[in-house]
XYZ file of C-alpha atoms in Angstrom:
447
model
C -24.880 -197.971 100.734
C -27.086 -200.324 102.754
C -29.098 -203.080 101.109
C -31.403 -205.638 102.646
C -34.416 -207.913 102.265
C -37.610 -207.345 104.259
C -41.175 -208.597 104.543
C -43.984 -206.065 104.263
C -47.001 -208.059 105.259
C -45.874 -211.322 103.733
C -44.467 -209.874 100.500
C -40.768 -209.946 99.645
C -39.341 -206.423 99.612
C -35.826 -205.148 99.004
C -34.594 -201.788 100.296
C -31.431 -200.017 99.158
C -30.432 -196.906 101.105
C -27.739 -194.298 100.487
C -25.117 -193.712 103.163
C -26.758 -190.442 104.222
C -30.403 -189.431 104.568
C -32.122 -189.954 101.204
C -33.348 -186.967 99.223
C -36.179 -189.101 97.850
C -37.456 -192.681 98.006
C -38.521 -194.525 94.853
C -41.122 -197.245 95.492
C -41.577 -199.978 92.866
C -43.835 -203.038 92.742
C -43.042 -205.575 90.035
C -43.874 -209.077 88.806
C -40.462 -209.354 87.146
C -38.315 -209.982 90.220
C -37.131 -207.536 92.888
C -33.640 -209.052 92.852
C -33.274 -208.072 89.193
C -33.326 -204.428 90.357
C -30.332 -204.676 92.709
C -27.939 -202.890 90.346
C -30.535 -200.202 89.724
C -31.006 -199.750 93.461
C -27.271 -199.337 93.960
C -27.134 -196.755 91.181
C -29.924 -194.726 92.766
C -28.315 -194.972 96.211
C -25.076 -193.590 94.747
C -27.113 -190.506 93.778
C -28.662 -190.104 97.218
C -31.996 -191.751 96.376
C -33.401 -194.695 98.330
C -34.925 -197.533 96.326
C -37.680 -199.877 97.546
C -38.810 -202.709 95.271
C -41.380 -205.381 96.088
C -42.343 -208.628 94.382
C -46.103 -208.552 93.753
C -48.211 -211.280 95.313
C -47.535 -214.688 93.785
C -44.231 -213.765 92.117
C -40.647 -214.639 93.034
C -40.213 -214.114 96.815
C -43.882 -213.279 97.530
C -46.345 -216.102 98.297
C -49.737 -216.602 96.680
C -51.128 -216.871 93.160
C -50.268 -214.182 90.621
C -53.625 -213.129 89.169
C -52.645 -210.200 86.940
C -54.589 -206.972 87.245
C -56.372 -208.064 90.412
C -55.788 -206.848 93.955
C -52.623 -204.769 93.524
C -54.121 -201.690 95.206
C -54.265 -202.860 98.854
C -50.762 -204.359 98.691
C -49.412 -201.161 97.170
C -51.092 -199.022 99.798
C -49.629 -201.195 102.581
C -46.155 -200.774 101.098
C -46.588 -197.000 100.796
C -47.686 -196.787 104.459
C -44.692 -198.884 105.525
C -42.244 -196.618 103.671
C -43.896 -193.540 105.188
C -43.360 -195.080 108.643
C -39.562 -194.845 108.427
C -38.771 -191.860 106.201
C -39.595 -188.184 106.008
C -38.112 -187.905 102.500
C -40.394 -187.398 99.493
C -41.864 -190.728 98.388
C -42.268 -191.377 94.672
C -44.342 -194.244 93.262
C -42.415 -195.552 90.272
C -43.308 -198.266 87.792
C -42.842 -199.385 84.211
C -45.181 -201.623 82.213
C -47.148 -203.724 84.733
C -45.391 -201.807 87.504
C -47.155 -198.671 86.278
C -50.463 -200.469 86.804
C -49.343 -201.240 90.360
C -48.656 -197.550 91.004
C -52.021 -196.481 89.574
C -53.814 -199.205 91.531
C -52.196 -197.836 94.697
C -53.555 -194.369 93.903
C -56.992 -195.890 93.317
C -56.878 -197.720 96.649
C -55.770 -194.535 98.415
C -58.682 -192.615 96.875
C -61.131 -195.058 98.430
C -59.477 -195.217 101.869
C -60.022 -192.303 104.303
C -56.744 -191.159 105.850
C -54.645 -193.239 103.472
C -51.065 -192.123 102.786
C -50.354 -190.396 99.488
C -47.175 -190.221 97.404
C -45.329 -186.960 96.830
C -44.868 -187.735 93.135
C -45.390 -190.510 90.546
C -42.994 -191.641 87.790
C -44.270 -194.086 85.152
C -42.805 -195.603 82.002
C -44.475 -197.477 79.115
C -47.590 -197.849 81.273
C -49.739 -200.961 80.866
C -52.428 -199.434 83.061
C -55.272 -201.937 83.274
C -56.715 -205.249 82.144
C -59.005 -203.775 79.505
C -56.550 -201.105 78.375
C -53.915 -203.734 77.621
C -56.376 -206.171 76.023
C -58.126 -203.864 73.544
C -57.411 -200.839 71.443
C -59.568 -197.760 72.109
C -61.694 -198.887 69.158
C -62.290 -202.427 70.419
C -59.757 -204.590 68.546
C -58.337 -207.386 70.703
C -54.531 -207.358 71.116
C -54.059 -211.100 70.601
C -50.301 -211.390 70.079
C -49.294 -209.169 72.979
C -51.752 -210.573 75.503
C -51.502 -214.271 74.719
C -47.718 -214.088 74.827
C -47.617 -212.195 78.124
C -50.257 -214.243 79.935
C -48.799 -217.617 78.929
C -45.397 -216.425 80.171
C -46.369 -214.747 83.442
C -49.864 -215.463 84.780
C -50.335 -217.907 87.680
C -46.662 -218.827 87.976
C -44.077 -217.540 90.478
C -41.410 -217.114 87.796
C -41.680 -216.590 84.031
C -42.474 -219.658 81.964
C -40.620 -220.167 78.677
C -42.572 -218.680 75.785
C -44.099 -221.795 74.212
C -42.996 -222.823 70.735
C -46.667 -223.553 70.170
C -47.595 -219.866 70.464
C -48.204 -219.342 66.709
C -50.603 -222.279 66.808
C -52.402 -220.711 69.755
C -52.862 -217.499 67.750
C -54.646 -219.539 65.104
C -56.914 -221.397 67.527
C -60.617 -220.642 67.455
C -62.474 -219.607 69.392
C -59.923 -217.179 70.816
C -61.559 -217.505 74.236
C -60.229 -221.089 74.531
C -56.587 -220.381 73.631
C -55.554 -220.309 77.290
C -56.948 -223.803 77.805
C -54.658 -225.224 75.110
C -51.401 -223.548 76.152
C -48.635 -225.955 77.281
C -49.215 -224.474 80.746
C -52.955 -223.666 80.827
C -53.949 -220.097 81.723
C -57.161 -220.377 83.778
C -57.832 -216.619 83.731
C -57.564 -216.221 79.938
C -61.323 -215.799 79.576
C -61.081 -212.848 81.968
C -58.721 -211.219 79.461
C -60.968 -211.808 76.447
C -63.991 -210.516 78.384
C -62.212 -207.376 79.620
C -63.433 -203.942 78.622
C -61.568 -200.664 78.767
C -62.318 -198.319 81.672
C -61.080 -195.082 80.110
C -63.633 -192.802 81.762
C -63.014 -194.191 85.260
C -59.261 -193.968 84.821
C -59.498 -190.399 83.510
C -61.419 -189.387 86.643
C -58.799 -191.016 88.887
C -55.948 -189.276 87.075
C -57.704 -185.901 87.051
C -58.069 -186.090 90.840
C -54.283 -186.328 91.370
C -52.403 -183.194 92.412
C -48.797 -184.386 92.847
C -46.183 -184.159 90.050
C -46.086 -186.862 87.373
C -43.423 -188.050 84.935
C -44.325 -190.392 82.068
C -41.750 -191.838 79.656
C -43.154 -193.582 76.595
C -42.200 -194.765 73.121
C -44.072 -194.454 69.842
C -43.002 -198.034 68.994
C -44.451 -199.359 72.266
C -47.660 -201.392 72.453
C -49.041 -198.890 74.946
C -47.858 -195.564 73.512
C -51.379 -194.146 73.567
C -51.719 -194.993 77.268
C -48.576 -192.985 78.045
C -49.969 -189.905 76.299
C -53.431 -190.254 77.848
C -52.006 -190.695 81.354
C -50.036 -187.462 80.966
C -52.912 -185.557 79.353
C -55.492 -186.595 81.988
C -53.321 -185.971 85.065
C -54.637 -183.254 87.388
C -51.313 -182.078 88.796
C -48.124 -180.871 87.099
C -47.282 -183.519 84.487
C -44.295 -184.136 82.234
C -44.234 -186.480 79.209
C -41.081 -187.629 77.425
C -41.988 -189.503 74.234
C -39.558 -190.801 71.630
C -39.021 -193.471 68.944
C -38.560 -196.260 71.480
C -40.183 -199.627 72.028
C -41.304 -201.214 75.298
C -37.708 -201.660 76.443
C -37.012 -197.895 76.121
C -33.544 -198.536 74.746
C -31.961 -195.154 73.999
C -34.451 -193.171 76.115
C -31.964 -192.365 78.939
C -34.794 -193.005 81.367
C -32.645 -192.851 84.515
C -31.140 -189.480 83.560
C -34.580 -188.121 82.645
C -35.976 -189.311 85.983
C -33.072 -187.846 87.950
C -33.465 -184.424 86.296
C -37.190 -184.533 86.991
C -36.586 -185.516 90.642
C -34.234 -182.545 91.030
C -36.889 -180.207 89.626
C -39.542 -181.687 91.926
C -37.216 -181.304 94.881
C -36.749 -177.612 94.077
C -40.507 -177.103 93.845
C -40.461 -176.556 90.084
C -41.659 -179.819 88.508
C -41.370 -179.860 84.742
C -44.573 -179.771 82.710
C -45.555 -180.229 79.078
C -44.245 -182.808 76.642
C -40.797 -183.350 75.186
C -41.254 -185.209 71.892
C -38.284 -186.806 70.101
C -38.760 -187.858 66.478
C -37.064 -190.680 64.595
C -34.258 -188.396 63.445
C -33.470 -187.235 66.994
C -35.011 -183.768 66.728
C -36.794 -182.537 69.860
C -39.964 -180.515 70.213
C -41.765 -179.112 73.256
C -45.560 -179.261 73.426
C -47.967 -177.763 75.923
C -50.782 -180.143 74.987
C -51.239 -183.124 72.707
C -52.374 -182.123 69.187
C -55.799 -183.464 68.250
C -56.903 -184.779 64.864
C -58.815 -181.879 63.287
C -57.715 -181.497 59.634
C -59.665 -183.695 57.219
C -58.313 -185.354 54.064
C -60.212 -187.763 51.824
C -58.215 -190.605 50.262
C -59.272 -192.969 47.490
C -61.000 -196.270 48.091
C -60.827 -199.603 46.280
C -61.749 -203.258 46.560
C -60.193 -205.523 49.181
C -60.269 -209.328 48.958
C -59.645 -210.550 52.507
C -59.562 -214.143 53.724
C -59.831 -214.725 57.455
C -58.337 -218.193 56.940
C -55.142 -216.535 55.689
C -55.216 -213.049 57.240
C -52.828 -210.263 56.326
C -49.806 -210.584 58.635
C -48.664 -207.918 61.068
C -44.939 -207.205 61.408
C -42.969 -209.762 63.451
C -42.206 -208.767 67.031
C -39.295 -206.333 67.052
C -39.879 -205.273 63.437
C -41.843 -202.373 61.952
C -41.557 -203.501 58.329
C -44.944 -204.155 56.766
C -45.676 -207.094 54.480
C -43.939 -206.407 51.136
C -45.410 -206.384 47.672
C -48.927 -205.732 46.383
C -51.606 -207.626 48.268
C -55.271 -208.110 47.458
C -56.166 -207.780 51.145
C -54.905 -204.234 51.668
C -55.001 -200.730 50.206
C -51.826 -198.642 50.120
C -52.877 -194.997 49.841
C -50.422 -192.096 49.415
C -50.909 -189.379 52.029
C -51.122 -185.995 50.267
C -48.809 -183.176 51.411
C -51.847 -181.172 52.500
C -52.327 -183.591 55.418
C -48.866 -182.801 56.819
C -47.503 -179.586 58.287
C -44.478 -178.821 56.061
C -42.706 -177.031 58.902
C -43.473 -179.363 61.785
C -44.053 -182.743 60.211
C -46.891 -184.698 61.773
C -47.195 -184.888 65.561
C -50.334 -185.822 67.461
C -53.426 -187.934 66.967
C -54.452 -189.362 63.603
C -57.908 -190.819 63.005
C -58.989 -192.882 59.989
C -62.581 -193.622 58.980
C -63.127 -196.323 56.355
C -66.292 -195.800 54.321
C -67.105 -199.294 53.103
C -70.029 -201.552 52.270
C -71.336 -203.341 55.351
C -69.950 -203.755 58.871
C -66.536 -205.192 59.667
C -63.188 -204.686 61.324
C -60.567 -202.323 59.919
C -56.882 -201.884 60.671
C -54.703 -199.002 59.548
C -50.988 -198.263 59.583
C -49.245 -194.997 58.811
C -45.982 -195.923 57.101
C -42.927 -194.336 55.544
C -42.108 -195.508 52.034
C -38.368 -196.110 51.806
C -35.951 -197.021 49.025
C -37.273 -199.827 46.863
C -40.792 -199.299 48.160
C -40.241 -200.884 51.591
C -42.835 -199.714 54.130
C -41.733 -198.856 57.670
C -44.632 -198.559 60.068
C -44.794 -195.367 62.142
C -48.146 -195.864 63.882
C -51.014 -198.322 63.756
C -54.487 -198.946 65.068
C -57.234 -201.546 64.923
C -60.996 -201.292 65.245
C -64.064 -203.493 65.267
C -65.774 -200.796 63.198
C -64.993 -198.139 60.578
C -63.203 -195.628 62.847
C -59.546 -196.337 63.653
C -57.408 -194.212 65.966
C -53.690 -194.346 65.226
C -50.930 -193.143 67.356
C -49.443 -191.372 68.886
C -47.822 -190.174 65.657
C -44.471 -188.372 65.471
C -43.194 -187.842 61.920
C -40.195 -185.566 61.171
C -40.747 -182.816 58.570
C -38.230 -184.482 56.238
C -40.344 -187.643 56.101
C -43.710 -185.960 55.564
C -43.662 -186.321 51.772
C -43.171 -190.108 51.750
C -46.115 -191.222 53.870
C -48.687 -193.843 52.952
C -51.717 -195.169 54.767
C -52.165 -198.953 54.679
C -55.744 -200.124 55.256
C -56.861 -203.746 55.648
C -59.513 -205.798 57.451
C -56.735 -207.778 59.162
C -53.524 -207.159 61.095
C -52.837 -210.650 62.449
C -51.727 -211.810 64.979
C -51.328 -208.314 66.424
C -55.137 -208.099 66.478
C -57.603 -210.972 66.633
C -59.005 -211.383 63.130
C -62.430 -210.442 61.862
C -63.837 -213.859 60.929
C -65.958 -212.224 58.192
C -68.657 -214.844 58.701
C -70.880 -212.809 61.004
C -69.475 -214.628 64.056
C -67.889 -212.777 66.972
C -64.123 -212.434 66.568
C -63.414 -213.917 70.011
C -66.146 -216.551 70.430
C -66.686 -217.533 66.785
C -65.178 -220.520 64.981
C -65.856 -220.041 61.266
C -63.372 -217.895 59.320
C -64.378 -216.987 55.774
C -63.203 -214.982 52.762
C -64.918 -211.722 51.849
C -64.856 -209.060 49.149
C -65.133 -205.597 50.666
C -65.619 -202.396 48.717
C -64.121 -199.230 50.191
C -65.699 -196.082 48.789
C -63.315 -193.641 50.494
C -60.956 -193.322 53.447
C -61.219 -190.190 55.549
C -58.058 -189.219 57.406
C -57.931 -186.603 60.158
C -54.566 -185.171 61.208
C -53.406 -182.373 63.531
C -53.594 -178.888 62.037
């Protein structure tokens, strides 16, 4: 094995090569430190795969200012061209979380550059694909907890900053647009995050134009599970999804083994396609396409007393246990057996529409009722309107009879709260209590 540090342009880059000619080259760009991947590089080299990892601009060994989700495409394209200059082996763009954004930004830059090099394959995990896609749910709710934590830790600093003890106070601060100004280390680009909008249509067109093989590994407990499924579903070339009950760290997913098997199949000209879905009990299921929400079920309504000054709490980070006990600010609705396939459980998209008096935000969680009535969240969604998309959802058949749907105006701090005063949830300053009447909840599940 040969290992060494290089400069591509002015960016710090580490290359680990096997002793013989590599059978493939994995190319990674990361804000989390190239040196942290040295053991991974050695492991790949032991299997005949070269590993190239670069610190993105402004992080660790690369100079500049780290402005997240800005300018990664040209740097990625320069790195891809450099790798192509010294190897004839297949080149695979690889990336997890923000690194997946770097890979997709490289593809976007290549699409706009005549004669640009192209990868032979792409391997992504828990993709955090873009500024808007990581800031908002598909239905417009702002992902306050995830984004404020990440940006205060990583943006505009060469190495991670300690997560501030003041973070819970920053969640509470109004207007939300000013939270970055009051962080212990101010985040000057925070208003860019709160102003971001999703670019789903543009990204779908980029993905549909790709023809090389794709691997995506995602987890149903990950912040960005939906982005993993959509990336796979929209890809134009042969695409493989592996989705299981994992969080953003993918503990238990055997990602390296999955990637190695996929690389072998790509090398033999038979890249795997379809989706391998693993449920919470370890059972596996193959899918050719992602099941859409098409079967309608109407659930009861009720009255919700919600107070934006004391919003219903979301589960703590690392937990999927919902707030215990009866609460005036939520409805807990049993899901009838007719909404679940008795033979296959519930796998696919789930959509909830809350029919209520007046406009307002709604959040919904699909949960499993356990012993003693404890609720374990399986999927969630948030919306600035009545329609809430949950998912992706993977429920084993054995758990299909114990499902409930939890509906509330708030899911805080996971989502920025509806102030319920008529003010915008990001620029407003006046939280208020409200009584909201729900006439019915319509739930759509896969057939």
